[in-house]
Short mmCIF file of C-alpha atoms in Angstrom, two decimals:
data_model
loop_
_atom_site.label_atom_id
_atom_site.label_comp_id
_atom_site.label_asym_id
_atom_site.label_seq_id
_atom_site.Cartn_x
_atom_site.Cartn_y
_atom_site.Cartn_z
CA MET A 1 -30.44 -1.30 -24.41
CA ASP A 2 -31.09 2.30 -23.42
CA LEU A 3 -27.67 3.48 -22.23
CA SER A 4 -29.10 6.89 -21.39
CA ARG A 5 -30.29 5.35 -18.12
CA PHE A 6 -26.65 5.31 -17.01
CA SER A 7 -26.34 9.07 -17.58
CA LEU A 8 -25.74 11.30 -14.58
CA GLU A 9 -26.24 14.57 -16.46
CA GLY A 10 -27.57 17.27 -14.17
CA LYS A 11 -26.71 15.31 -11.02
CA VAL A 12 -24.43 16.32 -8.16
CA ALA A 13 -22.35 13.64 -6.45
CA LEU A 14 -20.52 13.85 -3.13
CA ILE A 15 -17.69 11.37 -2.62
CA THR A 16 -15.74 10.96 0.61
CA GLY A 17 -12.21 9.63 0.55
CA GLY A 18 -12.20 11.15 -2.90
CA SER A 19 -8.53 12.00 -3.32
CA GLN A 20 -7.11 8.53 -3.93
CA GLY A 21 -7.94 4.92 -4.70
CA ILE A 22 -11.56 3.89 -5.13
CA GLY A 23 -12.82 7.35 -4.19
CA ARG A 24 -10.75 9.09 -6.83
CA ALA A 25 -11.75 6.52 -9.47
CA ALA A 26 -15.40 7.02 -8.52
CA ALA A 27 -15.11 10.79 -8.78
CA ILE A 28 -13.60 10.58 -12.26
CA GLU A 29 -16.08 8.00 -13.57
CA LEU A 30 -19.14 9.76 -12.18
CA ALA A 31 -17.91 12.97 -13.80
CA LYS A 32 -17.47 11.13 -17.11
CA ALA A 33 -21.09 10.00 -16.77
CA GLY A 34 -22.13 13.64 -16.47
CA ALA A 35 -22.19 14.45 -12.76
CA ASP A 36 -20.76 17.49 -11.04
CA VAL A 37 -18.70 16.26 -8.11
CA VAL A 38 -17.91 17.30 -4.55
CA VAL A 39 -14.73 15.51 -3.49
CA VAL A 40 -14.00 15.23 0.21
CA SER A 41 -10.88 14.08 2.02
CA ARG A 42 -8.51 15.40 4.65
CA LYS A 43 -5.81 16.90 2.41
CA MET A 44 -6.78 19.79 0.16
CA ALA A 45 -3.69 19.50 -2.06
CA ASP A 46 -4.69 15.99 -3.16
CA LEU A 47 -8.32 17.01 -3.63
CA GLU A 48 -7.39 19.95 -5.83
CA LYS A 49 -5.64 17.60 -8.26
CA VAL A 50 -8.77 15.47 -8.59
CA ALA A 51 -10.96 18.55 -8.91
CA ALA A 52 -8.75 19.90 -11.71
CA GLU A 53 -9.07 16.61 -13.59
CA ILE A 54 -12.85 16.71 -13.26
CA GLU A 55 -13.02 20.32 -14.42
CA SER A 56 -10.90 19.44 -17.45
CA MET A 57 -13.86 17.29 -18.57
CA GLY A 58 -16.15 20.31 -18.46
CA ARG A 59 -17.80 19.32 -15.17
CA ASN A 60 -18.01 21.35 -11.98
CA ALA A 61 -15.92 20.19 -9.04
CA LEU A 62 -15.80 21.31 -5.43
CA PRO A 63 -12.93 20.08 -3.23
CA VAL A 64 -13.66 20.18 0.51
CA ALA A 65 -11.15 19.18 3.17
CA ALA A 66 -12.88 17.51 6.12
CA ASN A 67 -12.44 14.72 8.62
CA ILE A 68 -15.67 12.74 8.36
CA SER A 69 -15.10 11.07 11.72
CA LYS A 70 -15.86 14.41 13.41
CA ILE A 71 -19.50 15.50 13.38
CA HIS A 72 -18.70 19.23 13.57
CA GLU A 73 -16.56 18.89 10.44
CA ILE A 74 -19.43 17.18 8.64
CA ASP A 75 -21.62 20.15 9.59
CA LYS A 76 -19.05 22.66 8.29
CA MET A 77 -18.58 20.67 5.09
CA MET A 78 -22.32 20.58 4.43
CA GLU A 79 -22.55 24.36 4.78
CA ILE A 80 -19.83 24.72 2.14
CA VAL A 81 -21.61 22.27 -0.15
CA LYS A 82 -24.99 23.99 0.23
CA SER A 83 -23.42 27.35 -0.62
CA ARG A 84 -22.45 25.93 -4.03
CA PHE A 85 -25.14 23.36 -4.87
CA ASP A 86 -28.87 23.21 -4.14
CA THR A 87 -28.80 19.51 -3.33
CA ILE A 88 -26.82 16.30 -3.50
CA ASP A 89 -28.24 13.58 -5.75
CA ILE A 90 -25.57 10.93 -5.15
CA LEU A 91 -23.60 10.18 -1.99
CA VAL A 92 -20.67 7.75 -2.10
CA ASN A 93 -19.58 6.94 1.45
CA ASN A 94 -16.05 5.78 0.69
CA ALA A 95 -13.91 7.30 3.46
CA ALA A 96 -12.51 4.63 5.77
CA THR A 97 -9.48 3.84 7.82
CA SER A 98 -7.27 0.97 6.75
CA PRO A 99 -7.46 -2.45 8.42
CA ALA A 100 -5.44 -2.81 11.61
CA TYR A 101 -4.20 -6.32 12.23
CA ILE A 102 -4.34 -6.80 15.99
CA SER A 103 -5.59 -9.47 18.35
CA ILE A 104 -8.69 -8.90 20.46
CA LEU A 105 -6.37 -9.57 23.41
CA GLU A 106 -4.21 -6.55 22.57
CA ALA A 107 -6.49 -3.94 20.96
CA GLU A 108 -6.89 -0.61 22.76
CA GLU A 109 -9.91 1.66 23.01
CA ARG A 110 -8.32 4.38 20.87
CA LEU A 111 -7.94 1.94 17.95
CA TRP A 112 -11.58 0.88 18.28
CA ASP A 113 -12.68 4.52 18.35
CA SER A 114 -10.55 5.60 15.37
CA ILE A 115 -11.90 2.81 13.17
CA MET A 116 -15.54 3.00 14.26
CA ASN A 117 -15.68 6.80 14.22
CA LEU A 118 -14.68 6.99 10.57
CA ASN A 119 -15.96 3.72 9.11
CA LEU A 120 -19.35 3.79 10.83
CA LYS A 121 -20.21 6.91 12.84
CA GLY A 122 -19.08 9.37 10.20
CA LEU A 123 -20.80 7.39 7.46
CA TYR A 124 -24.04 7.33 9.45
CA PHE A 125 -24.18 11.03 10.23
CA LEU A 126 -23.09 12.14 6.77
CA THR A 127 -25.82 9.93 5.32
CA GLN A 128 -28.26 11.62 7.69
CA ALA A 129 -27.19 15.10 6.59
CA VAL A 130 -27.28 14.33 2.87
CA ALA A 131 -30.53 12.34 3.10
CA ARG A 132 -32.23 15.42 4.54
CA LEU A 133 -31.26 17.32 1.41
CA MET A 134 -32.32 14.44 -0.82
CA LYS A 135 -35.71 14.22 0.90
CA ALA A 136 -36.32 17.92 0.30
CA SER A 137 -35.35 17.66 -3.38
CA GLY A 138 -37.26 14.48 -4.22
CA GLY A 139 -34.79 11.64 -3.82
CA GLY A 140 -31.32 10.36 -4.53
CA SER A 141 -28.90 7.47 -4.29
CA VAL A 142 -26.64 6.62 -1.35
CA ILE A 143 -23.82 4.13 -1.94
CA ASN A 144 -21.76 2.72 0.91
CA VAL A 145 -18.32 1.27 0.19
CA SER A 146 -17.99 -1.72 2.49
CA SER A 147 -15.64 -4.72 2.19
CA VAL A 148 -15.69 -8.49 1.85
CA ASP A 149 -14.33 -8.40 5.40
CA GLY A 150 -17.82 -7.35 6.45
CA PHE A 151 -19.07 -10.75 5.27
CA LYS A 152 -16.20 -13.08 6.09
CA PRO A 153 -14.14 -12.91 9.30
CA GLN A 154 -10.36 -12.79 9.28
CA LYS A 155 -8.03 -13.40 12.19
CA ASN A 156 -6.92 -10.19 13.93
CA LEU A 157 -9.25 -7.99 11.85
CA GLY A 158 -12.11 -7.95 14.34
CA ILE A 159 -12.61 -4.21 14.69
CA TYR A 160 -12.38 -3.45 10.97
CA SER A 161 -14.59 -6.41 10.05
CA ALA A 162 -17.17 -5.41 12.65
CA SER A 163 -17.27 -1.87 11.27
CA LYS A 164 -17.89 -3.12 7.75
CA ALA A 165 -20.48 -5.69 8.84
CA ALA A 166 -22.28 -2.81 10.54
CA VAL A 167 -22.12 -0.80 7.32
CA ASN A 168 -23.74 -3.71 5.45
CA MET A 169 -26.62 -3.79 7.93
CA LEU A 170 -26.93 -0.01 7.91
CA THR A 171 -27.30 -0.17 4.12
CA LYS A 172 -30.32 -2.42 4.59
CA SER A 173 -31.95 -0.49 7.42
CA ALA A 174 -31.41 2.90 5.78
CA ALA A 175 -32.85 1.56 2.53
CA ILE A 176 -36.09 0.69 4.34
CA GLU A 177 -36.26 4.00 6.20
CA LEU A 178 -35.49 6.22 3.22
CA ALA A 179 -37.43 4.42 0.49
CA PRO A 180 -40.61 6.49 1.08
CA TYR A 181 -38.61 9.56 0.08
CA ASN A 182 -37.35 8.03 -3.19
CA ILE A 183 -33.87 7.60 -1.71
CA ARG A 184 -32.17 4.33 -2.59
CA VAL A 185 -29.36 2.94 -0.44
CA ASN A 186 -26.98 0.30 -1.77
CA GLY A 187 -23.35 -0.66 -1.36
CA ILE A 188 -20.35 -2.39 -2.84
CA ALA A 189 -18.04 -4.77 -1.01
CA PRO A 190 -14.63 -4.81 -2.69
CA GLY A 191 -12.12 -7.57 -2.16
CA ALA A 192 -8.40 -6.89 -2.50
CA VAL A 193 -7.93 -3.72 -4.59
CA ARG A 194 -4.63 -1.96 -5.35
CA THR A 195 -5.09 1.17 -3.30
CA ARG A 196 -2.84 3.03 -0.90
CA PHE A 197 -4.46 1.16 1.98
CA PHE A 198 -3.81 -2.20 0.35
CA GLU A 199 -0.21 -1.45 -0.53
CA ALA A 200 0.44 -0.23 3.03
CA LEU A 201 0.15 -3.87 4.09
CA PHE A 202 3.50 -4.42 2.36
CA VAL A 203 5.31 -1.35 3.65
CA HIS A 204 8.05 -3.44 5.28
CA PHE A 205 8.71 -5.41 2.08
CA SER A 206 11.18 -4.49 -0.64
CA ALA A 207 9.56 -3.50 -3.94
CA ASN A 208 10.25 -6.92 -5.46
CA GLU A 209 9.02 -8.74 -2.36
CA ALA A 210 5.84 -6.70 -2.31
CA GLU A 211 5.06 -7.43 -5.96
CA ALA A 212 5.72 -11.13 -5.42
CA ALA A 213 3.41 -11.19 -2.40
CA ILE A 214 0.67 -9.33 -4.28
CA GLN A 215 0.98 -11.70 -7.22
CA LYS A 216 0.75 -14.68 -4.87
CA MET A 217 -2.44 -13.26 -3.35
CA GLY A 218 -3.91 -12.70 -6.78
CA ASP A 219 -3.04 -16.20 -7.96
CA LYS A 220 -5.34 -17.65 -5.30
CA LEU A 221 -8.39 -15.91 -6.78
CA PRO A 222 -10.48 -17.29 -9.66
CA LEU A 223 -9.58 -14.21 -11.74
CA GLN A 224 -5.93 -14.66 -10.69
CA ARG A 225 -5.20 -11.01 -9.96
CA ILE A 226 -5.84 -8.18 -7.55
CA GLY A 227 -8.52 -5.65 -8.51
CA LEU A 228 -8.06 -2.04 -9.62
CA PRO A 229 -9.94 1.01 -8.30
CA GLU A 230 -11.41 1.68 -11.74
CA GLU A 231 -13.07 -1.74 -11.64
CA MET A 232 -15.08 -0.66 -8.61
CA ALA A 233 -16.16 2.62 -10.20
CA GLY A 234 -18.32 1.01 -12.89
CA ALA A 235 -20.56 -0.52 -10.24
CA LEU A 236 -20.78 2.84 -8.50
CA VAL A 237 -21.97 4.53 -11.71
CA TYR A 238 -24.62 1.83 -12.09
CA LEU A 239 -25.84 2.24 -8.51
CA ALA A 240 -25.86 6.02 -8.84
CA SER A 241 -27.90 5.99 -12.04
CA ASP A 242 -31.47 5.25 -13.07
CA ALA A 243 -30.22 1.94 -14.48
CA SER A 244 -30.44 0.57 -10.92
CA GLY A 245 -33.69 2.36 -10.15
CA TYR A 246 -35.43 -0.74 -8.74
CA MET A 247 -32.53 -1.78 -6.51
CA THR A 248 -32.17 -0.83 -2.88
CA GLY A 249 -30.79 -2.39 0.30
CA GLU A 250 -28.23 -4.53 -1.52
CA THR A 251 -24.44 -4.75 -1.29
CA MET A 252 -22.65 -5.92 -4.43
CA VAL A 253 -19.57 -8.07 -3.81
CA ILE A 254 -16.72 -7.27 -6.22
CA ASP A 255 -13.88 -9.53 -5.13
CA GLY A 256 -12.45 -11.40 -8.11
CA GLY A 257 -14.31 -14.50 -6.94
CA LEU A 258 -12.80 -14.63 -3.43
CA LEU A 259 -16.01 -15.62 -1.66
CA GLN A 260 -16.61 -18.37 -4.23
CA VAL A 261 -13.40 -20.21 -3.34
CA SER A 262 -13.38 -19.14 0.31
CA PRO A 263 -17.09 -19.19 1.17
CA LEU A 264 -18.71 -17.82 4.30
#
């Protein structure tokens, strides 16, 4: 097998939500594969730590603080990026707001807007901005981080699930639109992964209670455990690289087998 097809040498990747969790893991693994990395999140202090780790590998890193749910901040961020790099070869749309458990009978407009503006609107318009660069430079790879909740409904997760289902469909439609420009669009749909968002679900538990609850959740899965951010990053490297060069419009489910035992 020619492992050089997984190399990202000479590529520039932009990762949103890049300071923690899946985004941070993606930034580190793409850098290990050879990419220079733009890491984007709201808090510069957290981004600078990730950037320092990337630079310690001999790669270039650019931390940019921006709120992707606001179009004018996307525009400002892109100006900063273009002042440093000629193009973006890889876009990982990872920024998202955490699930909000609330009944359709009680949800308010501001909750709908906060989730949709980040999970969907920001993703769409950042993809637009980066795809314009990719078109001019001959192509690239866009990867959307969705969720199993975009495939399977859960009680009281209607807004979040709808946002992720929309991301899954956007992955398909954008893949068709951008294919003539050698831009591939794919996604991953993680299940339960130990991130800050996931652990926030147990904020009212004691430490021991939280671990017991997490273990109980993991025991119900075929792999009998909750996933780790690093286990999502390998798929992102594959989708970013030439190894997946004939793949577009697909969303890879990475859920420890959840949808096998709890099918659609």
